[in-house]
């Protein structure tokens, strides 16, 4: 995909087109030579020097540790994930260890990471790995994608980070780096597009080892340097190639970016209800749950949603608990 910087009052269309052509010459793969362009070496070299020492990047983490980290890191910062990750792997060092316990224990251990359905999905994936693959996280992308709760991103990330395979790994950080460096816009679209996937494939190095390193390096660059609110272009190893910077950093002119409102939402109420159930040693009466939120209609809606999502089990007598059986089991 050729770069297409956004229009800006400070940059004429002719200049923008010229910037686009210059960046495109660096980024468009040469079919005769295989995918190779100017971004790879500086980004990977920067990563080798500045990558954070994270436990899921260490060899001892193994594929299971990588998979656990990918579930936890979705929409959750590293600082919040680290303590829960360490406790999780200490308790469940293998998929079979997690699969042997009730799904409610996964929800309990998930704590306050947020989006607790991820805990149920990870438990379901662990059960499937145990039943279908002898307890070993599969290597094949198609087999990973067939696991419950594993989507395109997670399958590509595990295949790349755990097994060193060649896959385009597109998370929010990578999408932002590519949007700025290659496409010349400040932010990517709200949802991943076919054009972004095509660009990611075009930017993917040809050999597996370099492709896997590139996936991790471009993600780290977005997390540490090319951040959403305060990009540090002075520290960026590809600032001289960045289409957005060369075009004068045109302001975002697309749809409004989605916020992360929490206070007063059903999400907050769900979190409060789950907090009571996580701390309880047995089933919790409805009357206790009624004390966590004053608005009865919203509280009932949140509780019904938790039951519908399989995060809470209703019992006779107006009692509730974390789930003890796997959905469909």
PDB file of C-alpha atoms in Angstrom:
ATOM      1  CA  UNK A   1       0.000   0.000   0.000  1.00  0.00           C
ATOM      2  CA  UNK A   2       1.367   3.412  -0.889  1.00  0.00           C
ATOM      3  CA  UNK A   3       1.512   6.022   1.805  1.00  0.00           C
ATOM      4  CA  UNK A   4      -1.226   8.641   1.648  1.00  0.00           C
ATOM      5  CA  UNK A   5      -0.613  11.519   4.059  1.00  0.00           C
ATOM      6  CA  UNK A   6      -3.723  13.387   5.189  1.00  0.00           C
ATOM      7  CA  UNK A   7      -4.266  16.876   3.880  1.00  0.00           C
ATOM      8  CA  UNK A   8      -2.969  19.661   6.120  1.00  0.00           C
ATOM      9  CA  UNK A   9      -3.254  23.478   5.923  1.00  0.00           C
ATOM     10  CA  UNK A  10       0.543  23.628   6.231  1.00  0.00           C
ATOM     11  CA  UNK A  11       1.332  21.122   3.464  1.00  0.00           C
ATOM     12  CA  UNK A  12       0.312  21.501  -0.172  1.00  0.00           C
ATOM     13  CA  UNK A  13      -1.188  18.529  -2.055  1.00  0.00           C
ATOM     14  CA  UNK A  14       1.896  18.450  -4.282  1.00  0.00           C
ATOM     15  CA  UNK A  15       4.230  18.167  -1.287  1.00  0.00           C
ATOM     16  CA  UNK A  16       2.021  15.508   0.291  1.00  0.00           C
ATOM     17  CA  UNK A  17       2.060  13.454  -2.902  1.00  0.00           C
ATOM     18  CA  UNK A  18       5.841  13.755  -3.123  1.00  0.00           C
ATOM     19  CA  UNK A  19       6.242  12.657   0.513  1.00  0.00           C
ATOM     20  CA  UNK A  20       3.937   9.752  -0.242  1.00  0.00           C
ATOM     21  CA  UNK A  21       6.037   8.701  -3.237  1.00  0.00           C
ATOM     22  CA  UNK A  22       9.287   8.921  -1.259  1.00  0.00           C
ATOM     23  CA  UNK A  23       7.962   6.874   1.652  1.00  0.00           C
ATOM     24  CA  UNK A  24       6.313   4.417  -0.722  1.00  0.00           C
ATOM     25  CA  UNK A  25       9.633   3.710  -2.415  1.00  0.00           C
ATOM     26  CA  UNK A  26      11.047   2.716   0.977  1.00  0.00           C
ATOM     27  CA  UNK A  27       8.034   0.706   2.138  1.00  0.00           C
ATOM     28  CA  UNK A  28       6.741  -1.088  -0.953  1.00  0.00           C
ATOM     29  CA  UNK A  29       8.258  -4.590  -1.215  1.00  0.00           C
ATOM     30  CA  UNK A  30      10.339  -5.392  -4.264  1.00  0.00           C
ATOM     31  CA  UNK A  31       8.713  -8.522  -5.688  1.00  0.00           C
ATOM     32  CA  UNK A  32      11.987  -9.717  -7.160  1.00  0.00           C
ATOM     33  CA  UNK A  33      13.900  -9.387  -3.904  1.00  0.00           C
ATOM     34  CA  UNK A  34      11.201 -10.380  -1.421  1.00  0.00           C
ATOM     35  CA  UNK A  35       9.760  -8.158   1.301  1.00  0.00           C
ATOM     36  CA  UNK A  36      12.569  -5.859   2.450  1.00  0.00           C
ATOM     37  CA  UNK A  37      12.478  -2.146   3.186  1.00  0.00           C
ATOM     38  CA  UNK A  38      13.851   0.630   5.321  1.00  0.00           C
ATOM     39  CA  UNK A  39      11.742   0.191   8.450  1.00  0.00           C
ATOM     40  CA  UNK A  40      12.941  -3.271   9.443  1.00  0.00           C
ATOM     41  CA  UNK A  41      16.555  -2.727  10.454  1.00  0.00           C
ATOM     42  CA  UNK A  42      16.198   0.461  12.532  1.00  0.00           C
ATOM     43  CA  UNK A  43      13.078  -0.728  14.366  1.00  0.00           C
ATOM     44  CA  UNK A  44      14.547  -4.149  15.154  1.00  0.00           C
ATOM     45  CA  UNK A  45      17.883  -2.603  16.189  1.00  0.00           C
ATOM     46  CA  UNK A  46      16.027  -0.200  18.484  1.00  0.00           C
ATOM     47  CA  UNK A  47      14.105  -3.130  19.969  1.00  0.00           C
ATOM     48  CA  UNK A  48      17.290  -5.079  20.666  1.00  0.00           C
ATOM     49  CA  UNK A  49      18.535  -2.157  22.740  1.00  0.00           C
ATOM     50  CA  UNK A  50      15.344  -0.903  24.412  1.00  0.00           C
ATOM     51  CA  UNK A  51      12.958  -3.862  24.744  1.00  0.00           C
ATOM     52  CA  UNK A  52      11.494  -4.303  28.206  1.00  0.00           C
ATOM     53  CA  UNK A  53      12.424  -7.449  30.112  1.00  0.00           C
ATOM     54  CA  UNK A  54       8.941  -8.917  30.417  1.00  0.00           C
ATOM     55  CA  UNK A  55       8.367 -12.418  31.803  1.00  0.00           C
ATOM     56  CA  UNK A  56       6.430 -13.670  28.770  1.00  0.00           C
ATOM     57  CA  UNK A  57       9.393 -12.769  26.549  1.00  0.00           C
ATOM     58  CA  UNK A  58      11.754 -15.048  28.433  1.00  0.00           C
ATOM     59  CA  UNK A  59      12.409 -18.556  27.076  1.00  0.00           C
ATOM     60  CA  UNK A  60      11.074 -20.197  30.223  1.00  0.00           C
ATOM     61  CA  UNK A  61       7.618 -18.672  29.625  1.00  0.00           C
ATOM     62  CA  UNK A  62       6.966 -21.136  26.826  1.00  0.00           C
ATOM     63  CA  UNK A  63       3.933 -21.056  24.524  1.00  0.00           C
ATOM     64  CA  UNK A  64       1.479 -21.273  27.430  1.00  0.00           C
ATOM     65  CA  UNK A  65       3.021 -18.245  29.127  1.00  0.00           C
ATOM     66  CA  UNK A  66       2.823 -16.331  25.853  1.00  0.00           C
ATOM     67  CA  UNK A  67      -0.833 -17.280  25.402  1.00  0.00           C
ATOM     68  CA  UNK A  68      -1.734 -16.238  28.951  1.00  0.00           C
ATOM     69  CA  UNK A  69      -0.019 -12.886  28.449  1.00  0.00           C
ATOM     70  CA  UNK A  70      -1.859 -12.245  25.197  1.00  0.00           C
ATOM     71  CA  UNK A  71      -5.244 -12.827  26.811  1.00  0.00           C
ATOM     72  CA  UNK A  72      -4.355 -10.578  29.743  1.00  0.00           C
ATOM     73  CA  UNK A  73      -2.793  -7.748  27.754  1.00  0.00           C
ATOM     74  CA  UNK A  74      -5.845  -7.093  25.591  1.00  0.00           C
ATOM     75  CA  UNK A  75      -6.992  -3.582  26.554  1.00  0.00           C
ATOM     76  CA  UNK A  76      -4.983  -3.787  29.794  1.00  0.00           C
ATOM     77  CA  UNK A  77      -1.622  -2.080  30.537  1.00  0.00           C
ATOM     78  CA  UNK A  78       1.469  -4.128  31.318  1.00  0.00           C
ATOM     79  CA  UNK A  79       1.767  -2.691  34.838  1.00  0.00           C
ATOM     80  CA  UNK A  80      -1.600  -4.158  35.816  1.00  0.00           C
ATOM     81  CA  UNK A  81      -0.976  -7.477  34.093  1.00  0.00           C
ATOM     82  CA  UNK A  82       2.412  -8.310  35.630  1.00  0.00           C
ATOM     83  CA  UNK A  83       1.348  -9.321  39.174  1.00  0.00           C
ATOM     84  CA  UNK A  84      -1.692 -11.283  37.981  1.00  0.00           C
ATOM     85  CA  UNK A  85       0.371 -13.018  35.296  1.00  0.00           C
ATOM     86  CA  UNK A  86       2.985 -14.160  37.812  1.00  0.00           C
ATOM     87  CA  UNK A  87       0.334 -15.495  40.196  1.00  0.00           C
ATOM     88  CA  UNK A  88      -1.538 -17.212  37.365  1.00  0.00           C
ATOM     89  CA  UNK A  89       1.514 -19.085  36.058  1.00  0.00           C
ATOM     90  CA  UNK A  90       2.566 -20.046  39.571  1.00  0.00           C
ATOM     91  CA  UNK A  91      -0.844 -21.607  40.145  1.00  0.00           C
ATOM     92  CA  UNK A  92      -1.458 -22.970  36.641  1.00  0.00           C
ATOM     93  CA  UNK A  93       1.909 -23.571  34.941  1.00  0.00           C
ATOM     94  CA  UNK A  94       0.287 -25.763  32.255  1.00  0.00           C
ATOM     95  CA  UNK A  95      -3.023 -25.606  30.394  1.00  0.00           C
ATOM     96  CA  UNK A  96      -4.107 -28.876  32.031  1.00  0.00           C
ATOM     97  CA  UNK A  97      -3.688 -27.334  35.487  1.00  0.00           C
ATOM     98  CA  UNK A  98      -6.156 -24.576  34.651  1.00  0.00           C
ATOM     99  CA  UNK A  99      -8.535 -26.914  32.828  1.00  0.00           C
ATOM    100  CA  UNK A 100      -8.763 -29.121  35.928  1.00  0.00           C
ATOM    101  CA  UNK A 101     -10.308 -26.309  37.968  1.00  0.00           C
ATOM    102  CA  UNK A 102     -13.752 -24.731  37.787  1.00  0.00           C
ATOM    103  CA  UNK A 103     -14.051 -21.766  35.420  1.00  0.00           C
ATOM    104  CA  UNK A 104     -15.076 -19.645  38.398  1.00  0.00           C
ATOM    105  CA  UNK A 105     -11.562 -20.025  39.785  1.00  0.00           C
ATOM    106  CA  UNK A 106     -10.211 -18.423  36.619  1.00  0.00           C
ATOM    107  CA  UNK A 107     -12.643 -15.531  37.080  1.00  0.00           C
ATOM    108  CA  UNK A 108     -11.582 -15.217  40.736  1.00  0.00           C
ATOM    109  CA  UNK A 109      -7.876 -15.191  39.886  1.00  0.00           C
ATOM    110  CA  UNK A 110      -8.466 -12.658  37.113  1.00  0.00           C
ATOM    111  CA  UNK A 111      -9.084 -10.121  39.853  1.00  0.00           C
ATOM    112  CA  UNK A 112      -9.511  -6.542  38.682  1.00  0.00           C
ATOM    113  CA  UNK A 113      -7.880  -6.860  35.267  1.00  0.00           C
ATOM    114  CA  UNK A 114     -11.203  -5.986  33.672  1.00  0.00           C
ATOM    115  CA  UNK A 115     -13.127  -7.603  30.827  1.00  0.00           C
ATOM    116  CA  UNK A 116     -13.456 -10.835  32.855  1.00  0.00           C
ATOM    117  CA  UNK A 117     -14.936 -12.822  29.990  1.00  0.00           C
ATOM    118  CA  UNK A 118     -11.318 -13.172  28.917  1.00  0.00           C
ATOM    119  CA  UNK A 119     -10.791 -15.397  31.962  1.00  0.00           C
ATOM    120  CA  UNK A 120     -13.580 -17.718  30.848  1.00  0.00           C
ATOM    121  CA  UNK A 121     -12.208 -17.783  27.313  1.00  0.00           C
ATOM    122  CA  UNK A 122      -8.713 -18.590  28.545  1.00  0.00           C
ATOM    123  CA  UNK A 123     -10.138 -21.387  30.686  1.00  0.00           C
ATOM    124  CA  UNK A 124     -12.009 -22.717  27.646  1.00  0.00           C
ATOM    125  CA  UNK A 125      -8.852 -22.561  25.533  1.00  0.00           C
ATOM    126  CA  UNK A 126      -6.917 -24.447  28.231  1.00  0.00           C
ATOM    127  CA  UNK A 127      -9.577 -27.165  28.294  1.00  0.00           C
ATOM    128  CA  UNK A 128      -9.493 -27.501  24.508  1.00  0.00           C
ATOM    129  CA  UNK A 129      -5.685 -27.635  24.482  1.00  0.00           C
ATOM    130  CA  UNK A 130      -5.816 -30.399  27.079  1.00  0.00           C
ATOM    131  CA  UNK A 131      -8.502 -32.377  25.268  1.00  0.00           C
ATOM    132  CA  UNK A 132      -7.364 -31.919  21.662  1.00  0.00           C
ATOM    133  CA  UNK A 133      -3.610 -31.383  21.835  1.00  0.00           C
ATOM    134  CA  UNK A 134      -2.379 -33.395  24.797  1.00  0.00           C
ATOM    135  CA  UNK A 135      -1.885 -30.304  26.923  1.00  0.00           C
ATOM    136  CA  UNK A 136       0.541 -28.578  24.540  1.00  0.00           C
ATOM    137  CA  UNK A 137      -0.324 -25.236  22.951  1.00  0.00           C
ATOM    138  CA  UNK A 138      -0.538 -26.055  19.220  1.00  0.00           C
ATOM    139  CA  UNK A 139       2.001 -24.643  16.785  1.00  0.00           C
ATOM    140  CA  UNK A 140      -0.208 -24.386  13.724  1.00  0.00           C
ATOM    141  CA  UNK A 141      -2.008 -21.100  13.195  1.00  0.00           C
ATOM    142  CA  UNK A 142      -5.198 -22.860  12.077  1.00  0.00           C
ATOM    143  CA  UNK A 143      -5.219 -25.021  15.204  1.00  0.00           C
ATOM    144  CA  UNK A 144      -4.692 -21.973  17.395  1.00  0.00           C
ATOM    145  CA  UNK A 145      -7.518 -20.175  15.635  1.00  0.00           C
ATOM    146  CA  UNK A 146      -9.812 -23.150  16.266  1.00  0.00           C
ATOM    147  CA  UNK A 147      -9.416 -22.836  20.046  1.00  0.00           C
ATOM    148  CA  UNK A 148     -12.349 -21.221  21.877  1.00  0.00           C
ATOM    149  CA  UNK A 149     -11.730 -17.577  22.653  1.00  0.00           C
ATOM    150  CA  UNK A 150      -8.784 -17.301  20.244  1.00  0.00           C
ATOM    151  CA  UNK A 151      -9.240 -14.814  17.419  1.00  0.00           C
ATOM    152  CA  UNK A 152      -7.051 -13.796  14.511  1.00  0.00           C
ATOM    153  CA  UNK A 153      -4.857 -11.480  16.586  1.00  0.00           C
ATOM    154  CA  UNK A 154      -4.193 -13.950  19.420  1.00  0.00           C
ATOM    155  CA  UNK A 155      -3.503 -16.829  17.031  1.00  0.00           C
ATOM    156  CA  UNK A 156      -1.002 -14.727  15.080  1.00  0.00           C
ATOM    157  CA  UNK A 157       0.633 -13.404  18.256  1.00  0.00           C
ATOM    158  CA  UNK A 158       1.119 -16.855  19.809  1.00  0.00           C
ATOM    159  CA  UNK A 159       2.398 -18.341  16.544  1.00  0.00           C
ATOM    160  CA  UNK A 160       4.835 -15.450  16.148  1.00  0.00           C
ATOM    161  CA  UNK A 161       6.015 -14.821  19.709  1.00  0.00           C
ATOM    162  CA  UNK A 162       5.987 -18.416  20.972  1.00  0.00           C
ATOM    163  CA  UNK A 163       7.005 -20.291  17.833  1.00  0.00           C
ATOM    164  CA  UNK A 164       8.860 -17.665  15.782  1.00  0.00           C
ATOM    165  CA  UNK A 165       6.558 -17.937  12.785  1.00  0.00           C
ATOM    166  CA  UNK A 166       5.833 -15.373  10.083  1.00  0.00           C
ATOM    167  CA  UNK A 167       2.482 -13.708  10.766  1.00  0.00           C
ATOM    168  CA  UNK A 168       1.189 -10.149  10.673  1.00  0.00           C
ATOM    169  CA  UNK A 169       0.415  -9.278  14.303  1.00  0.00           C
ATOM    170  CA  UNK A 170      -1.876  -6.256  14.430  1.00  0.00           C
ATOM    171  CA  UNK A 171      -2.655  -4.812  17.830  1.00  0.00           C
ATOM    172  CA  UNK A 172      -3.476  -1.191  18.657  1.00  0.00           C
ATOM    173  CA  UNK A 173       0.184  -0.219  19.051  1.00  0.00           C
ATOM    174  CA  UNK A 174       1.252  -1.764  15.749  1.00  0.00           C
ATOM    175  CA  UNK A 175      -1.698  -0.244  13.910  1.00  0.00           C
ATOM    176  CA  UNK A 176      -0.749   3.208  15.214  1.00  0.00           C
ATOM    177  CA  UNK A 177       2.895   2.817  14.146  1.00  0.00           C
ATOM    178  CA  UNK A 178       1.865   1.717  10.665  1.00  0.00           C
ATOM    179  CA  UNK A 179      -0.755   4.478  10.378  1.00  0.00           C
ATOM    180  CA  UNK A 180       1.829   7.143  11.108  1.00  0.00           C
ATOM    181  CA  UNK A 181       4.964   5.731   9.516  1.00  0.00           C
ATOM    182  CA  UNK A 182       3.434   4.317   6.336  1.00  0.00           C
ATOM    183  CA  UNK A 183       0.018   5.879   5.812  1.00  0.00           C
ATOM    184  CA  UNK A 184       0.723   9.368   7.104  1.00  0.00           C
ATOM    185  CA  UNK A 185      -2.226   9.740   9.476  1.00  0.00           C
ATOM    186  CA  UNK A 186      -2.169  10.317  13.223  1.00  0.00           C
ATOM    187  CA  UNK A 187      -4.447   7.440  14.219  1.00  0.00           C
ATOM    188  CA  UNK A 188      -5.699   4.236  12.615  1.00  0.00           C
ATOM    189  CA  UNK A 189      -9.440   3.634  12.127  1.00  0.00           C
ATOM    190  CA  UNK A 190     -11.472   2.596  15.160  1.00  0.00           C
ATOM    191  CA  UNK A 191     -11.732  -0.966  13.819  1.00  0.00           C
ATOM    192  CA  UNK A 192      -9.084  -2.887  11.879  1.00  0.00           C
ATOM    193  CA  UNK A 193      -9.661  -2.630   8.124  1.00  0.00           C
ATOM    194  CA  UNK A 194      -8.772  -4.827   5.158  1.00  0.00           C
ATOM    195  CA  UNK A 195      -6.381  -2.096   4.019  1.00  0.00           C
ATOM    196  CA  UNK A 196      -4.503  -2.275   7.323  1.00  0.00           C
ATOM    197  CA  UNK A 197      -4.191  -6.053   7.063  1.00  0.00           C
ATOM    198  CA  UNK A 198      -2.893  -5.713   3.519  1.00  0.00           C
ATOM    199  CA  UNK A 199      -0.321  -3.129   4.605  1.00  0.00           C
ATOM    200  CA  UNK A 200       0.785  -5.331   7.510  1.00  0.00           C
ATOM    201  CA  UNK A 201       1.386  -8.215   5.100  1.00  0.00           C
ATOM    202  CA  UNK A 202       3.336  -5.943   2.765  1.00  0.00           C
ATOM    203  CA  UNK A 203       5.545  -4.779   5.626  1.00  0.00           C
ATOM    204  CA  UNK A 204       6.216  -8.314   6.868  1.00  0.00           C
ATOM    205  CA  UNK A 205       9.829  -9.494   6.415  1.00  0.00           C
ATOM    206  CA  UNK A 206      10.271 -12.554   4.236  1.00  0.00           C
ATOM    207  CA  UNK A 207      12.050 -14.896   6.644  1.00  0.00           C
ATOM    208  CA  UNK A 208      10.379 -16.227   9.775  1.00  0.00           C
ATOM    209  CA  UNK A 209      12.961 -15.165  12.352  1.00  0.00           C
ATOM    210  CA  UNK A 210      13.063 -11.555  11.168  1.00  0.00           C
ATOM    211  CA  UNK A 211       9.279 -11.439  10.800  1.00  0.00           C
ATOM    212  CA  UNK A 212       8.788 -12.590  14.396  1.00  0.00           C
ATOM    213  CA  UNK A 213      11.295 -10.021  15.646  1.00  0.00           C
ATOM    214  CA  UNK A 214       9.633  -7.323  13.561  1.00  0.00           C
ATOM    215  CA  UNK A 215       6.246  -8.162  15.085  1.00  0.00           C
ATOM    216  CA  UNK A 216       7.571  -7.736  18.616  1.00  0.00           C
ATOM    217  CA  UNK A 217       9.665  -4.674  17.753  1.00  0.00           C
ATOM    218  CA  UNK A 218       6.919  -2.704  16.010  1.00  0.00           C
ATOM    219  CA  UNK A 219       4.570  -3.455  18.911  1.00  0.00           C
ATOM    220  CA  UNK A 220       7.120  -2.240  21.466  1.00  0.00           C
ATOM    221  CA  UNK A 221       7.780   0.908  19.449  1.00  0.00           C
ATOM    222  CA  UNK A 222       4.090   1.765  19.605  1.00  0.00           C
ATOM    223  CA  UNK A 223       3.922   1.045  23.325  1.00  0.00           C
ATOM    224  CA  UNK A 224       6.984   3.062  24.355  1.00  0.00           C
ATOM    225  CA  UNK A 225       7.656   5.732  21.708  1.00  0.00           C
ATOM    226  CA  UNK A 226       4.874   6.106  19.140  1.00  0.00           C
ATOM    227  CA  UNK A 227       2.233   6.405  21.839  1.00  0.00           C
ATOM    228  CA  UNK A 228      -1.340   7.544  21.317  1.00  0.00           C
ATOM    229  CA  UNK A 229      -1.213  10.841  23.214  1.00  0.00           C
ATOM    230  CA  UNK A 230       2.462  11.841  23.359  1.00  0.00           C
ATOM    231  CA  UNK A 231       4.558  10.374  20.532  1.00  0.00           C
ATOM    232  CA  UNK A 232       8.252  10.932  21.236  1.00  0.00           C
ATOM    233  CA  UNK A 233       9.525  11.516  17.717  1.00  0.00           C
ATOM    234  CA  UNK A 234      12.960  12.527  19.021  1.00  0.00           C
ATOM    235  CA  UNK A 235      13.477   8.941  20.238  1.00  0.00           C
ATOM    236  CA  UNK A 236      11.932   7.232  17.227  1.00  0.00           C
ATOM    237  CA  UNK A 237      14.367   5.173  15.125  1.00  0.00           C
ATOM    238  CA  UNK A 238      12.325   5.796  11.951  1.00  0.00           C
ATOM    239  CA  UNK A 239      11.418   9.459  12.437  1.00  0.00           C
ATOM    240  CA  UNK A 240      13.213  10.291   9.197  1.00  0.00           C
ATOM    241  CA  UNK A 241      10.961   7.899   7.274  1.00  0.00           C
ATOM    242  CA  UNK A 242       7.667   8.609   9.029  1.00  0.00           C
ATOM    243  CA  UNK A 243       5.055   9.809   6.534  1.00  0.00           C
ATOM    244  CA  UNK A 244       3.027  11.533   9.243  1.00  0.00           C
ATOM    245  CA  UNK A 245       6.024  13.462  10.574  1.00  0.00           C
ATOM    246  CA  UNK A 246       7.280  14.361   7.089  1.00  0.00           C
ATOM    247  CA  UNK A 247       3.825  15.690   6.232  1.00  0.00           C
ATOM    248  CA  UNK A 248       3.928  18.049   9.206  1.00  0.00           C
ATOM    249  CA  UNK A 249       1.996  15.858  11.664  1.00  0.00           C
ATOM    250  CA  UNK A 250      -1.483  16.625  10.291  1.00  0.00           C
ATOM    251  CA  UNK A 251      -4.168  16.460  12.964  1.00  0.00           C
ATOM    252  CA  UNK A 252      -6.594  13.552  13.062  1.00  0.00           C
ATOM    253  CA  UNK A 253      -9.593  14.311  10.851  1.00  0.00           C
ATOM    254  CA  UNK A 254     -11.375  10.963  10.967  1.00  0.00           C
ATOM    255  CA  UNK A 255     -14.251   9.766  13.158  1.00  0.00           C
ATOM    256  CA  UNK A 256     -13.999  10.680  16.862  1.00  0.00           C
ATOM    257  CA  UNK A 257     -11.842   8.263  18.782  1.00  0.00           C
ATOM    258  CA  UNK A 258     -13.704   6.093  21.244  1.00  0.00           C
ATOM    259  CA  UNK A 259     -13.315   7.002  24.899  1.00  0.00           C
ATOM    260  CA  UNK A 260     -12.970   4.677  27.865  1.00  0.00           C
ATOM    261  CA  UNK A 261     -15.805   5.952  30.073  1.00  0.00           C
ATOM    262  CA  UNK A 262     -16.217   3.761  33.151  1.00  0.00           C
ATOM    263  CA  UNK A 263     -17.806   5.616  36.070  1.00  0.00           C
ATOM    264  CA  UNK A 264     -21.520   5.008  36.294  1.00  0.00           C
ATOM    265  CA  UNK A 265     -21.609   2.450  33.486  1.00  0.00           C
ATOM    266  CA  UNK A 266     -22.913  -1.102  33.561  1.00  0.00           C
ATOM    267  CA  UNK A 267     -19.265  -2.175  33.392  1.00  0.00           C
ATOM    268  CA  UNK A 268     -18.633  -0.536  36.751  1.00  0.00           C
ATOM    269  CA  UNK A 269     -21.685  -2.194  38.292  1.00  0.00           C
ATOM    270  CA  UNK A 270     -20.656  -5.587  36.895  1.00  0.00           C
ATOM    271  CA  UNK A 271     -17.204  -5.104  38.383  1.00  0.00           C
ATOM    272  CA  UNK A 272     -18.631  -4.338  41.814  1.00  0.00           C
ATOM    273  CA  UNK A 273     -20.894  -7.392  41.726  1.00  0.00           C
ATOM    274  CA  UNK A 274     -18.032  -9.649  40.643  1.00  0.00           C
ATOM    275  CA  UNK A 275     -15.791  -8.235  43.375  1.00  0.00           C
ATOM    276  CA  UNK A 276     -18.271  -9.424  46.027  1.00  0.00           C
ATOM    277  CA  UNK A 277     -18.530 -12.874  44.439  1.00  0.00           C
ATOM    278  CA  UNK A 278     -14.744 -13.218  44.087  1.00  0.00           C
ATOM    279  CA  UNK A 279     -14.206 -12.527  47.773  1.00  0.00           C
ATOM    280  CA  UNK A 280     -16.970 -14.854  48.952  1.00  0.00           C
ATOM    281  CA  UNK A 281     -16.169 -18.386  50.141  1.00  0.00           C
ATOM    282  CA  UNK A 282     -19.620 -19.650  49.168  1.00  0.00           C
ATOM    283  CA  UNK A 283     -22.821 -18.596  47.392  1.00  0.00           C
ATOM    284  CA  UNK A 284     -23.895 -14.993  47.952  1.00  0.00           C
ATOM    285  CA  UNK A 285     -27.508 -13.979  48.733  1.00  0.00           C
ATOM    286  CA  UNK A 286     -29.262 -11.518  46.448  1.00  0.00           C
ATOM    287  CA  UNK A 287     -29.643  -9.145  49.412  1.00  0.00           C
ATOM    288  CA  UNK A 288     -25.857  -8.801  49.702  1.00  0.00           C
ATOM    289  CA  UNK A 289     -25.474  -8.049  46.005  1.00  0.00           C
ATOM    290  CA  UNK A 290     -28.230  -5.448  46.272  1.00  0.00           C
ATOM    291  CA  UNK A 291     -26.001  -3.340  48.533  1.00  0.00           C
ATOM    292  CA  UNK A 292     -23.290  -2.719  45.926  1.00  0.00           C
ATOM    293  CA  UNK A 293     -25.295  -0.287  43.739  1.00  0.00           C
ATOM    294  CA  UNK A 294     -28.220   1.945  44.626  1.00  0.00           C
ATOM    295  CA  UNK A 295     -29.960   1.999  41.239  1.00  0.00           C
ATOM    296  CA  UNK A 296     -32.021  -1.229  41.159  1.00  0.00           C
ATOM    297  CA  UNK A 297     -32.795  -1.333  37.424  1.00  0.00           C
ATOM    298  CA  UNK A 298     -29.158  -0.909  36.410  1.00  0.00           C
ATOM    299  CA  UNK A 299     -28.030  -3.342  39.100  1.00  0.00           C
ATOM    300  CA  UNK A 300     -30.482  -6.000  37.904  1.00  0.00           C
ATOM    301  CA  UNK A 301     -29.444  -5.449  34.296  1.00  0.00           C
ATOM    302  CA  UNK A 302     -25.769  -5.842  35.195  1.00  0.00           C
ATOM    303  CA  UNK A 303     -26.415  -9.024  37.168  1.00  0.00           C
ATOM    304  CA  UNK A 304     -28.519 -10.490  34.362  1.00  0.00           C
ATOM    305  CA  UNK A 305     -25.689  -9.703  31.956  1.00  0.00           C
ATOM    306  CA  UNK A 306     -23.160 -11.504  34.150  1.00  0.00           C
ATOM    307  CA  UNK A 307     -25.414 -14.560  34.268  1.00  0.00           C
ATOM    308  CA  UNK A 308     -25.949 -14.436  30.497  1.00  0.00           C
ATOM    309  CA  UNK A 309     -22.189 -14.197  29.905  1.00  0.00           C
ATOM    310  CA  UNK A 310     -21.526 -17.254  32.061  1.00  0.00           C
ATOM    311  CA  UNK A 311     -19.602 -15.256  34.659  1.00  0.00           C
ATOM    312  CA  UNK A 312     -22.139 -15.849  37.426  1.00  0.00           C
ATOM    313  CA  UNK A 313     -24.261 -18.910  38.259  1.00  0.00           C
ATOM    314  CA  UNK A 314     -27.715 -18.407  39.793  1.00  0.00           C
ATOM    315  CA  UNK A 315     -28.811 -20.968  42.384  1.00  0.00           C
ATOM    316  CA  UNK A 316     -32.098 -21.746  44.062  1.00  0.00           C
ATOM    317  CA  UNK A 317     -33.101 -19.511  46.935  1.00  0.00           C
ATOM    318  CA  UNK A 318     -31.817 -16.274  45.408  1.00  0.00           C
ATOM    319  CA  UNK A 319     -28.146 -17.258  45.716  1.00  0.00           C
ATOM    320  CA  UNK A 320     -25.332 -16.536  43.255  1.00  0.00           C
ATOM    321  CA  UNK A 321     -21.772 -17.818  42.812  1.00  0.00           C
ATOM    322  CA  UNK A 322     -18.927 -17.851  40.318  1.00  0.00           C
ATOM    323  CA  UNK A 323     -19.397 -20.557  37.652  1.00  0.00           C
ATOM    324  CA  UNK A 324     -18.506 -24.116  38.609  1.00  0.00           C
ATOM    325  CA  UNK A 325     -19.130 -25.798  35.259  1.00  0.00           C
ATOM    326  CA  UNK A 326     -17.820 -25.041  31.805  1.00  0.00           C
ATOM    327  CA  UNK A 327     -20.434 -23.769  29.312  1.00  0.00           C
ATOM    328  CA  UNK A 328     -21.587 -26.716  27.213  1.00  0.00           C
ATOM    329  CA  UNK A 329     -19.895 -29.241  29.504  1.00  0.00           C
TER     330      UNK A 329
END
